[in-house]
PDB file of C-alpha atoms in Angstrom:
ATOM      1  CA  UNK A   1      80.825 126.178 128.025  1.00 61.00           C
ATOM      2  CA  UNK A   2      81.991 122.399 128.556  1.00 71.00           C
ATOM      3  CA  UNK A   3      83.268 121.135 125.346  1.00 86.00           C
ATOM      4  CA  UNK A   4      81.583 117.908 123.832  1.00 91.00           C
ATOM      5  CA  UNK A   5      83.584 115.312 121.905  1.00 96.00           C
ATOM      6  CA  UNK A   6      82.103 112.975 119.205  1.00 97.00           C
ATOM      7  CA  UNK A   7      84.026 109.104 118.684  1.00 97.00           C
ATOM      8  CA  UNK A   8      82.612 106.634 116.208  1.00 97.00           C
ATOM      9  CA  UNK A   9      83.634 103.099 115.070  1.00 97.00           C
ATOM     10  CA  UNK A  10      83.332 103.101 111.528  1.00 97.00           C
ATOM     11  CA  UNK A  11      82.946  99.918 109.154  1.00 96.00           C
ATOM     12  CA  UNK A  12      80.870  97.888 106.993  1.00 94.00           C
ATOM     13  CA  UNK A  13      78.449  95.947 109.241  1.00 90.00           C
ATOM     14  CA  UNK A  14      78.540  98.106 113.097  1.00 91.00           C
ATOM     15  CA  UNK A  15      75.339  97.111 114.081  1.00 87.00           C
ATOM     16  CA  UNK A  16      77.024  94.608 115.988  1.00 83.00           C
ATOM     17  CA  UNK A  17      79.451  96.577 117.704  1.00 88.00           C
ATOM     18  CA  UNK A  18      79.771  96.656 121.307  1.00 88.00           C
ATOM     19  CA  UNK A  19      82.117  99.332 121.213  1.00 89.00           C
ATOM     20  CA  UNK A  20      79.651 102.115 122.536  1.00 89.00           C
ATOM     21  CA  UNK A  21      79.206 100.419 125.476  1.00 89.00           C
ATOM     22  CA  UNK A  22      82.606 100.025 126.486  1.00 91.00           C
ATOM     23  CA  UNK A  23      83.279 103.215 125.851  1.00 95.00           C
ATOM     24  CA  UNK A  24      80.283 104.703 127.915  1.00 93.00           C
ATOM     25  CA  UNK A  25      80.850 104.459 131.319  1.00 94.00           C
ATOM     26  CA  UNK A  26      84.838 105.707 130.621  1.00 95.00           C
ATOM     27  CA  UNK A  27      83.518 108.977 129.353  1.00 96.00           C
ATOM     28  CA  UNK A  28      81.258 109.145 132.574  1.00 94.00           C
ATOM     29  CA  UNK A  29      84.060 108.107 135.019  1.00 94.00           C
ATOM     30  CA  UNK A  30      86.125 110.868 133.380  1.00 95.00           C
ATOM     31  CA  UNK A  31      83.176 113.891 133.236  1.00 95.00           C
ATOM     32  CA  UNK A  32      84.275 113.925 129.598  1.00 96.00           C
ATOM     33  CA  UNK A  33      80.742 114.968 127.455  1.00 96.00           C
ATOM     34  CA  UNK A  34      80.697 112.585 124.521  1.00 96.00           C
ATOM     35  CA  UNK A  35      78.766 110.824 122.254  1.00 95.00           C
ATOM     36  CA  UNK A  36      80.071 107.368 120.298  1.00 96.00           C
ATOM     37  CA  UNK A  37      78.560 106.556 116.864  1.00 96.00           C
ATOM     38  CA  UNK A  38      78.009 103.660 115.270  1.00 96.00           C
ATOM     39  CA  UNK A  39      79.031 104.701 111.055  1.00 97.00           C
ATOM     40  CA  UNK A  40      78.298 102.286 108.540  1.00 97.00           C
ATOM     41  CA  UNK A  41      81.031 103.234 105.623  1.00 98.00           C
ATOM     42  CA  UNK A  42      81.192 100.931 102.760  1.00 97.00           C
ATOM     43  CA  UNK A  43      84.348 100.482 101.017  1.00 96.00           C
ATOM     44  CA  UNK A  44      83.592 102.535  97.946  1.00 97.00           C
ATOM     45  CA  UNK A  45      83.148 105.392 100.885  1.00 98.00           C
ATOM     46  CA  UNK A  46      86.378 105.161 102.559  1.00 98.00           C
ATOM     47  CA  UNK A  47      88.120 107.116 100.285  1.00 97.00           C
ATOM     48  CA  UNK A  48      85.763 109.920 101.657  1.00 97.00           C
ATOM     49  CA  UNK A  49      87.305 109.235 105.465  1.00 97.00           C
ATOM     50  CA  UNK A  50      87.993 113.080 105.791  1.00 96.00           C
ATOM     51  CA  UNK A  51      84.820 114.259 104.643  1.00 96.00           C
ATOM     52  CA  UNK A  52      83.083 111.894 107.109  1.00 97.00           C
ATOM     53  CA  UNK A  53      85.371 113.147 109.527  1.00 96.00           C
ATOM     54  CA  UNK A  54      84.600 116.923 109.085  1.00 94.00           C
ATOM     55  CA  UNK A  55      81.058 116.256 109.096  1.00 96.00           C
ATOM     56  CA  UNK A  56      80.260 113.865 112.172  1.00 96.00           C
ATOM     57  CA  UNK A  57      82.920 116.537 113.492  1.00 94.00           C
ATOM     58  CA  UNK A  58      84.999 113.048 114.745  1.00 96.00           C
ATOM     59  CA  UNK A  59      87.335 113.729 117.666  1.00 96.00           C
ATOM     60  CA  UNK A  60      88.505 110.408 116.984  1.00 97.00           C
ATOM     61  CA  UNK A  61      87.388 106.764 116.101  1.00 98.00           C
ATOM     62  CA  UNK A  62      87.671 103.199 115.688  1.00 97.00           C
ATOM     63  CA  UNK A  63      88.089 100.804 112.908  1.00 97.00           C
ATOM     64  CA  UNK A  64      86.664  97.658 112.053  1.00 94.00           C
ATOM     65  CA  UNK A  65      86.365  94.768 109.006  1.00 92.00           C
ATOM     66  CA  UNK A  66      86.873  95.233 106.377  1.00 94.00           C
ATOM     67  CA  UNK A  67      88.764  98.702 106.521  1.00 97.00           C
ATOM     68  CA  UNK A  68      91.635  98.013 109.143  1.00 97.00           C
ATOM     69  CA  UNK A  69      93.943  97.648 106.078  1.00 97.00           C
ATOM     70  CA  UNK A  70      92.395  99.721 103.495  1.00 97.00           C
ATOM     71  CA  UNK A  71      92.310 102.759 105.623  1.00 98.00           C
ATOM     72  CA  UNK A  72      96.035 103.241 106.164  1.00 98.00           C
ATOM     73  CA  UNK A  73      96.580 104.888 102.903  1.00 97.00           C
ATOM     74  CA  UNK A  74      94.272 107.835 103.480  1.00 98.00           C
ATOM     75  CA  UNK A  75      95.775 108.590 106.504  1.00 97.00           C
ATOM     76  CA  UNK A  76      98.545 111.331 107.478  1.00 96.00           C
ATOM     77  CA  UNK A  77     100.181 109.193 109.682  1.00 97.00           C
ATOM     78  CA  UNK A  78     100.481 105.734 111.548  1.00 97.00           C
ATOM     79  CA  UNK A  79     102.518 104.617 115.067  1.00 96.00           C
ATOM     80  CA  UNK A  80     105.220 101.865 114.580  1.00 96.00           C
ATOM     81  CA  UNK A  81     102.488  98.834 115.593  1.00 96.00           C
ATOM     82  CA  UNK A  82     101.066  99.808 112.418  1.00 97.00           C
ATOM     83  CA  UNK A  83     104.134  99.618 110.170  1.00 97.00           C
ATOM     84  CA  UNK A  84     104.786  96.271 111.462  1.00 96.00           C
ATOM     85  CA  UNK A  85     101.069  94.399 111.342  1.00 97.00           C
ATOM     86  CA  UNK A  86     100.045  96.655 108.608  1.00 97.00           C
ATOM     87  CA  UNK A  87      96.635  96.810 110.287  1.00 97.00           C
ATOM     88  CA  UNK A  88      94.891 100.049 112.280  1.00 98.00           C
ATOM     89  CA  UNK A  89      92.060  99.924 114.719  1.00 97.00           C
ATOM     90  CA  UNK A  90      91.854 103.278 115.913  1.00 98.00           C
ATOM     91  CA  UNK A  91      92.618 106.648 114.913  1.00 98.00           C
ATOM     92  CA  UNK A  92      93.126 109.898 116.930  1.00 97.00           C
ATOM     93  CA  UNK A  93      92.422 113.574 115.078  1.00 96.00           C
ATOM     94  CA  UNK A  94      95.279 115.721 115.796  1.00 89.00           C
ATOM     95  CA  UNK A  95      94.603 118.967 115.092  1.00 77.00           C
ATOM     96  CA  UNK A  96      97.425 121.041 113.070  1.00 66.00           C
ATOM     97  CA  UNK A  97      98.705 124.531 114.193  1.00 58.00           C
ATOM     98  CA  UNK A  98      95.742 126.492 112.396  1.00 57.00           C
ATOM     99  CA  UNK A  99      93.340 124.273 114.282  1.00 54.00           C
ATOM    100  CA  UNK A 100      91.429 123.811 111.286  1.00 57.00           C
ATOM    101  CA  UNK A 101      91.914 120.667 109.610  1.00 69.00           C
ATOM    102  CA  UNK A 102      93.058 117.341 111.913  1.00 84.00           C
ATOM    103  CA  UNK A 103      95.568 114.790 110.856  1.00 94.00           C
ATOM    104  CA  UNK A 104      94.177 111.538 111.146  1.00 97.00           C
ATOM    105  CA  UNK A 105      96.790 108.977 112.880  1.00 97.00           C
ATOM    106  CA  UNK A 106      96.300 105.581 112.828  1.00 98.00           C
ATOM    107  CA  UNK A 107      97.439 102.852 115.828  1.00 98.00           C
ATOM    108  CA  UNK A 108      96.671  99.616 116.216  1.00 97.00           C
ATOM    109  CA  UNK A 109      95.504  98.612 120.059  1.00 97.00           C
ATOM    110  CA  UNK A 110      93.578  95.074 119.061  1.00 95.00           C
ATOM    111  CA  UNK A 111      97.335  93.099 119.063  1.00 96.00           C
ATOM    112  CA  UNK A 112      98.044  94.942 122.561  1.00 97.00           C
ATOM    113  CA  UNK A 113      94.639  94.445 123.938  1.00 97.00           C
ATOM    114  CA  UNK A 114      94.689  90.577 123.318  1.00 98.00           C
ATOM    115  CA  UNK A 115      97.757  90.372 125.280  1.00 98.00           C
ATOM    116  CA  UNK A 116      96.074  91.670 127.974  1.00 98.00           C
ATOM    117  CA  UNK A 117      93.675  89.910 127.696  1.00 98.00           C
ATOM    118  CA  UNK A 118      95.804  86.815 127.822  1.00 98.00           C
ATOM    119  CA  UNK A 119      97.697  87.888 130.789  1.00 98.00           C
ATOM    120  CA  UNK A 120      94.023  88.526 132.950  1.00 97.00           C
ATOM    121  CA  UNK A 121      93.529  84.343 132.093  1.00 96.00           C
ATOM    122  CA  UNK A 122      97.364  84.071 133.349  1.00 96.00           C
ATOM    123  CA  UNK A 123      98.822  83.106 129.680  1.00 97.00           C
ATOM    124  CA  UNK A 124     101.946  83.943 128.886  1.00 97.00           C
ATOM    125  CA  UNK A 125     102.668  84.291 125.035  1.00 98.00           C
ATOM    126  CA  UNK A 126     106.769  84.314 125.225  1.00 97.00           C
ATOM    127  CA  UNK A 127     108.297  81.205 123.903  1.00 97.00           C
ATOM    128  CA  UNK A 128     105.262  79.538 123.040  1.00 97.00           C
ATOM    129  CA  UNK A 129     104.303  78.563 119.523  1.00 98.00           C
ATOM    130  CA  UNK A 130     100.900  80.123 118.648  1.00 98.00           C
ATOM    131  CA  UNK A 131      98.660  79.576 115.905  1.00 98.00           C
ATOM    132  CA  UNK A 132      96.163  82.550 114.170  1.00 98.00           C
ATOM    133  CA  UNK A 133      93.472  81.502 112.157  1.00 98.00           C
ATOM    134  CA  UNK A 134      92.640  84.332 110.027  1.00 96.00           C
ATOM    135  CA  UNK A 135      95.223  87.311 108.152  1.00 95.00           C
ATOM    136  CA  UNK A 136      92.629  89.580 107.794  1.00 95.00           C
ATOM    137  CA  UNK A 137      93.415  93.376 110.090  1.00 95.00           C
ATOM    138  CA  UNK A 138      92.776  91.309 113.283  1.00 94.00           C
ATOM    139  CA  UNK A 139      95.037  88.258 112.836  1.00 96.00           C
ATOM    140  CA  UNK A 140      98.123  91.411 111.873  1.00 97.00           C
ATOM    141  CA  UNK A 141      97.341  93.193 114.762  1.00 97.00           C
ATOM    142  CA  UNK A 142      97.624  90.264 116.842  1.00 97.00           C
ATOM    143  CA  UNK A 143     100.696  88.663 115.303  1.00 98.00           C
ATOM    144  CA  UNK A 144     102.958  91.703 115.552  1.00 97.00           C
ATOM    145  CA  UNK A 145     102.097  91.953 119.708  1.00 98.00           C
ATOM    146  CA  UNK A 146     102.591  88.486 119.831  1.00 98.00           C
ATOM    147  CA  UNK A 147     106.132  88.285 118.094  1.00 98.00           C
ATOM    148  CA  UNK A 148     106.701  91.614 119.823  1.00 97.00           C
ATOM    149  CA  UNK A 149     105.845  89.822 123.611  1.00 98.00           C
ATOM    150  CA  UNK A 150     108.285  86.605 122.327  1.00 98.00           C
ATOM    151  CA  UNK A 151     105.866  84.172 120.884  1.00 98.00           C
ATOM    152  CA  UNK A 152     106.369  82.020 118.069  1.00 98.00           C
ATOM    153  CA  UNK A 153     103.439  82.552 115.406  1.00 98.00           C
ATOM    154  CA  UNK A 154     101.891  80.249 112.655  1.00 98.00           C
ATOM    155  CA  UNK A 155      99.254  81.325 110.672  1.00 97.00           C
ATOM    156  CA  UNK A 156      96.943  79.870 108.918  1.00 97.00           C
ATOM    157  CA  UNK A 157      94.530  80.923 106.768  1.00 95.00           C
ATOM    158  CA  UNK A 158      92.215  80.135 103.364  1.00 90.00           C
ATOM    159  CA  UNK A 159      93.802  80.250 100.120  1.00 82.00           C
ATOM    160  CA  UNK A 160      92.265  80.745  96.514  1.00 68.00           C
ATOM    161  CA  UNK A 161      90.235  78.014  95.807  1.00 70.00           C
ATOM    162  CA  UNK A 162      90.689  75.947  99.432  1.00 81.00           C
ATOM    163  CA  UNK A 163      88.833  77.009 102.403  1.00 89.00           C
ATOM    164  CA  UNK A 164      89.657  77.803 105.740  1.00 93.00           C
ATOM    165  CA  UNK A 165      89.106  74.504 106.959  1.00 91.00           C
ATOM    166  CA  UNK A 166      90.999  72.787 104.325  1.00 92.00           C
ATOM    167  CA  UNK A 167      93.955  74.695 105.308  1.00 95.00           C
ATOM    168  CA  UNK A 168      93.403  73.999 109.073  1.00 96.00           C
ATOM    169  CA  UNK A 169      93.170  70.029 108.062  1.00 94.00           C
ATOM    170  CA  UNK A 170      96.366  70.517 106.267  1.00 94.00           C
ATOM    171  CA  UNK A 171      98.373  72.203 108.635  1.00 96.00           C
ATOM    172  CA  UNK A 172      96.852  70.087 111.644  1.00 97.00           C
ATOM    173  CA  UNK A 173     100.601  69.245 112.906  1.00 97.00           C
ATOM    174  CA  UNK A 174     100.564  73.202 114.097  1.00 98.00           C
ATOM    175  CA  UNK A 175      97.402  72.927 115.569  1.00 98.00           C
ATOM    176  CA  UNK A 176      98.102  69.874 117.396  1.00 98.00           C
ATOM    177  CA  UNK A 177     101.470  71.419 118.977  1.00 97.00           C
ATOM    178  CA  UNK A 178     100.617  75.043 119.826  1.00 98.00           C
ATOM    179  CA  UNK A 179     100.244  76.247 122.652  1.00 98.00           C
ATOM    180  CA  UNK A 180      97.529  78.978 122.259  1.00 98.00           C
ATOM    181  CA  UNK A 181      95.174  78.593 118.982  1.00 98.00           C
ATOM    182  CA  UNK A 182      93.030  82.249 117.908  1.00 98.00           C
ATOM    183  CA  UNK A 183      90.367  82.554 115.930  1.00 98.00           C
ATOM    184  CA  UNK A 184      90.779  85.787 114.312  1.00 97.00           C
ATOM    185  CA  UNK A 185      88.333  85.394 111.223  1.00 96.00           C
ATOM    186  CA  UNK A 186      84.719  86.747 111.440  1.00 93.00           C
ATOM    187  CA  UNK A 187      83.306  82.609 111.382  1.00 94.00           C
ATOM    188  CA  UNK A 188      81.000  82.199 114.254  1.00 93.00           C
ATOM    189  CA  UNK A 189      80.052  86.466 114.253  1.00 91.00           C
ATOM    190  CA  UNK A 190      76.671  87.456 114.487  1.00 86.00           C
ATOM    191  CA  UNK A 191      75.520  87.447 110.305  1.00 87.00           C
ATOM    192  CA  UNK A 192      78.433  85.540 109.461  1.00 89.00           C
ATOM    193  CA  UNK A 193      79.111  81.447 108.537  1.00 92.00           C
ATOM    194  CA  UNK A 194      79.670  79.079 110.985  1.00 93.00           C
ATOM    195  CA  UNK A 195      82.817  76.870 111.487  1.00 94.00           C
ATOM    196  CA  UNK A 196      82.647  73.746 109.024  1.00 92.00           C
ATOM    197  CA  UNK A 197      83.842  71.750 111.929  1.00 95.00           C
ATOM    198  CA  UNK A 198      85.296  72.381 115.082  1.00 97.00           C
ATOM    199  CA  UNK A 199      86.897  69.030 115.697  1.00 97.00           C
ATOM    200  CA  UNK A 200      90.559  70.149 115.209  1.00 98.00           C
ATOM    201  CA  UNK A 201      90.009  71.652 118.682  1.00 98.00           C
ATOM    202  CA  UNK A 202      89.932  67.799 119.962  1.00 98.00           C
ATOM    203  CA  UNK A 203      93.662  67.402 118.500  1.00 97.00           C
ATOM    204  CA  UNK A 204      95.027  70.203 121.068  1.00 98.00           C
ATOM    205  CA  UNK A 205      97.062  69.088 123.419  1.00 96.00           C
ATOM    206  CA  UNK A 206      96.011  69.450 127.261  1.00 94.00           C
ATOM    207  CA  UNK A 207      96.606  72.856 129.246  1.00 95.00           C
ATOM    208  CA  UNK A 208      95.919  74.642 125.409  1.00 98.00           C
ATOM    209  CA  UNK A 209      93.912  77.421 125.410  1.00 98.00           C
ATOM    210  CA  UNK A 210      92.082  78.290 122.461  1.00 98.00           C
ATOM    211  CA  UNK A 211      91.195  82.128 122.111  1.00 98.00           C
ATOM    212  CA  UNK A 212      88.111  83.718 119.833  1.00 98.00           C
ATOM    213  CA  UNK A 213      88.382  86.945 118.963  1.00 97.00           C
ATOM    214  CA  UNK A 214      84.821  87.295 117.751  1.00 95.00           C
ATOM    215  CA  UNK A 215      82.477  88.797 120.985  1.00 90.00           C
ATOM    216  CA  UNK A 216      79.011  89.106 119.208  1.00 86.00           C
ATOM    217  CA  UNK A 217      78.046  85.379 118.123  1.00 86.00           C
ATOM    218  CA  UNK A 218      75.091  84.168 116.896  1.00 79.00           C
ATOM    219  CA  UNK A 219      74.171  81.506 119.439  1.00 81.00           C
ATOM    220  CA  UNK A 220      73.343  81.878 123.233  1.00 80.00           C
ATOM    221  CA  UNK A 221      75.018  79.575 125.342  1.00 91.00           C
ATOM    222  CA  UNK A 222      74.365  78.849 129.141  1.00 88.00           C
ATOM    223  CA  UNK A 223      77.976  78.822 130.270  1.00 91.00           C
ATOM    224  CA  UNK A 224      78.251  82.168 129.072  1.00 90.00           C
ATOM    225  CA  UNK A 225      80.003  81.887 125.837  1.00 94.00           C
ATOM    226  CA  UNK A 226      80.086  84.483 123.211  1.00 94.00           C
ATOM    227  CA  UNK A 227      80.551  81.553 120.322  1.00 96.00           C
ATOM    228  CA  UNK A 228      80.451  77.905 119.375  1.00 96.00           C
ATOM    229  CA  UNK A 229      84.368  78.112 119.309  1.00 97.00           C
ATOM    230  CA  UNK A 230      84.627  79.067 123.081  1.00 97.00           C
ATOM    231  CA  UNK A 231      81.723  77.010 124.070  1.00 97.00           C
ATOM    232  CA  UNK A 232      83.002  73.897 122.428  1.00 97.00           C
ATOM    233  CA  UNK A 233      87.211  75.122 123.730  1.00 98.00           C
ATOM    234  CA  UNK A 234      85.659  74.825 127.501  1.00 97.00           C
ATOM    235  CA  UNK A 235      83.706  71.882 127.237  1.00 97.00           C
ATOM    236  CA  UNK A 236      86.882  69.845 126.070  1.00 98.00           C
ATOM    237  CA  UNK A 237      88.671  71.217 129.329  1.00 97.00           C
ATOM    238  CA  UNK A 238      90.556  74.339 127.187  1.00 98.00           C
ATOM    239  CA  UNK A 239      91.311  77.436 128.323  1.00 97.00           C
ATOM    240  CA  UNK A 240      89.125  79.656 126.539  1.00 97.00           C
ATOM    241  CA  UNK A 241      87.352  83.212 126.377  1.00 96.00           C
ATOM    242  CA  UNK A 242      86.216  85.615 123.631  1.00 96.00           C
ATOM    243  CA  UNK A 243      86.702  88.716 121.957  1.00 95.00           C
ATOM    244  CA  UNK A 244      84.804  90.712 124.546  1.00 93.00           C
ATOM    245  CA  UNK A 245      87.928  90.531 126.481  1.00 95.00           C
ATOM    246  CA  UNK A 246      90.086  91.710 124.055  1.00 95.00           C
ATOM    247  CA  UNK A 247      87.972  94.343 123.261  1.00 94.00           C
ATOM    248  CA  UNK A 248      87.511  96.020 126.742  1.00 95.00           C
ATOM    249  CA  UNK A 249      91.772  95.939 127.230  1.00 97.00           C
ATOM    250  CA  UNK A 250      91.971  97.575 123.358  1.00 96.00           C
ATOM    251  CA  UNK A 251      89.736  99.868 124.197  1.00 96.00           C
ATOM    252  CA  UNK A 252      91.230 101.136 127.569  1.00 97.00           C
ATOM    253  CA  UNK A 253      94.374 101.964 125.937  1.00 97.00           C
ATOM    254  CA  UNK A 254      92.004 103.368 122.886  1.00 97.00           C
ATOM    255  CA  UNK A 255      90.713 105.661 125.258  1.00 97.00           C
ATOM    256  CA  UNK A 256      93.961 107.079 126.374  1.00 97.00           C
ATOM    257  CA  UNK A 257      95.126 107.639 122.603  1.00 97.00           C
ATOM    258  CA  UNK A 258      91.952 109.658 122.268  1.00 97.00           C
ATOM    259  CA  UNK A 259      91.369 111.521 125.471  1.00 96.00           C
ATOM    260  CA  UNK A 260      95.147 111.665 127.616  1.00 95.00           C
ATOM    261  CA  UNK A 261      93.474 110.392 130.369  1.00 95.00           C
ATOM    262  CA  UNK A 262      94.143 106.672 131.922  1.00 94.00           C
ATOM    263  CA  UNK A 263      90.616 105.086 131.799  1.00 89.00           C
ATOM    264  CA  UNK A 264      90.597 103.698 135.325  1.00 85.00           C
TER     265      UNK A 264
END
């Protein structure tokens, strides 16, 4: 009898994920029998990880806000992308010598996958100062593949008591100079707030691109942009694309993590 696997993403909203999707036509290209749920687990339930596990009998699944930090201390083990961005987006179940109880392993493949991502729109992160919005699990993941490929990182982020865009006004200089600017907070995501302003991307400097690594916005936009961010980056002549990218090259190195196969 064929064997059928079970992957999730796991976090606290999914609705929005597009990760089944992605997934989908992998598991068909490779005859591998699978389902991928969508698990909505607070963060008073993460502690419960291997219970949820055992029960949804996981074979392995993905992380998203707000758990890719939290999570790392219930796991059994996590790959050396991990130690350095202290963030994990997916975790394989390796199953121990009695075959009853799996060690959960966590790896992070969102820095990885935006590099990718960057190198399909011909950008080249080494030796070029880039700025992350954000230092939630995303903007870690990101910085260590960046640092890792040879680029120069700022981030910048909201402090106690100042927003986000009070620290982007502040620290404009950065902005103004890099050459690739990422939006890795959850502003401009479907259910989330909006950008204050976007006018700081009119201070980048031409040939720029400016990168959004939210894929499920809230608006609709007829060039085919997944956010105001991108849609505003393009119409002032940056390079620009969203998280959707990202997400399909994270996931095709996800999928060889879970299954051992090379997804195309």
């Amino acid at each position: 009898m064929k064997k059928r696997f079970t992957y999730a993403i796991i976090g606290d909203p999914v609705k929005h994920s597009r990760s089944p999707e992605i997934y989908a036509p992998l598991f068909l290209r490779h005859s591998i029998d699978a389902d991928f749920l969508r698990i909505r687990v607070t963060k008073d339930e993460l502690a419960n990880i291997r219970e949820i596990v055992k029960s949804y009998s996981l074979n392995g699944f993905a992380v998203t806000m707000p758990h890719k930090k939290a999570i790392i201390r219930y796991l059994d083990g996590i790959c050396d992308e991990v130690k350095a961005s202290g963030s994990v987006n997916i975790v394989t179940v390796e199953q121990s010598s009695n075959g009853i109880e799996g060690k959960l392993i966590g790896h992070n493949t969102d820095g990885e996958g935006l590099i990718n991502a960057l190198k399909e729109a011909k950008i080249d992160v080494s030796d070029k100062d880039i700025v992350i919005l954000g230092n939630g699990g995303a903007a870690c993941g990101a910085k260590e593949a960046i640092i890792r490929h040879g680029g120069r990182v700022k981030t910048i982020s909201r402090s106690e008591g100042h927003s986000l865009d009070a620290a982007i006004v502040s620290n404009m200089y950065y902005i103004e100079h890099c050459g690739i600017l990422i939006n890795a907070t959850p502003l401009g995501m479907l259910g989330s707030p909006e950008f204050d302003s976007l006018d700081f991307l009119q201070r980048m400097k031409h040939g720029a691109a400016a990168v959004d690594m939210v894929y499920a916005g809230a608006c609709d936009f007829a060039d085919g942009s997944p956010t105001r961010f991108v849609h505003e980056a393009k119409r002032l002549g940056l390079i620009s694309f969203g998280g959707d990218r990202m997400l399909y090259h994270q996931g095709l190195i996800a999928f060889r993590l879970w299954t051992g196969f090379d997804a195309l």
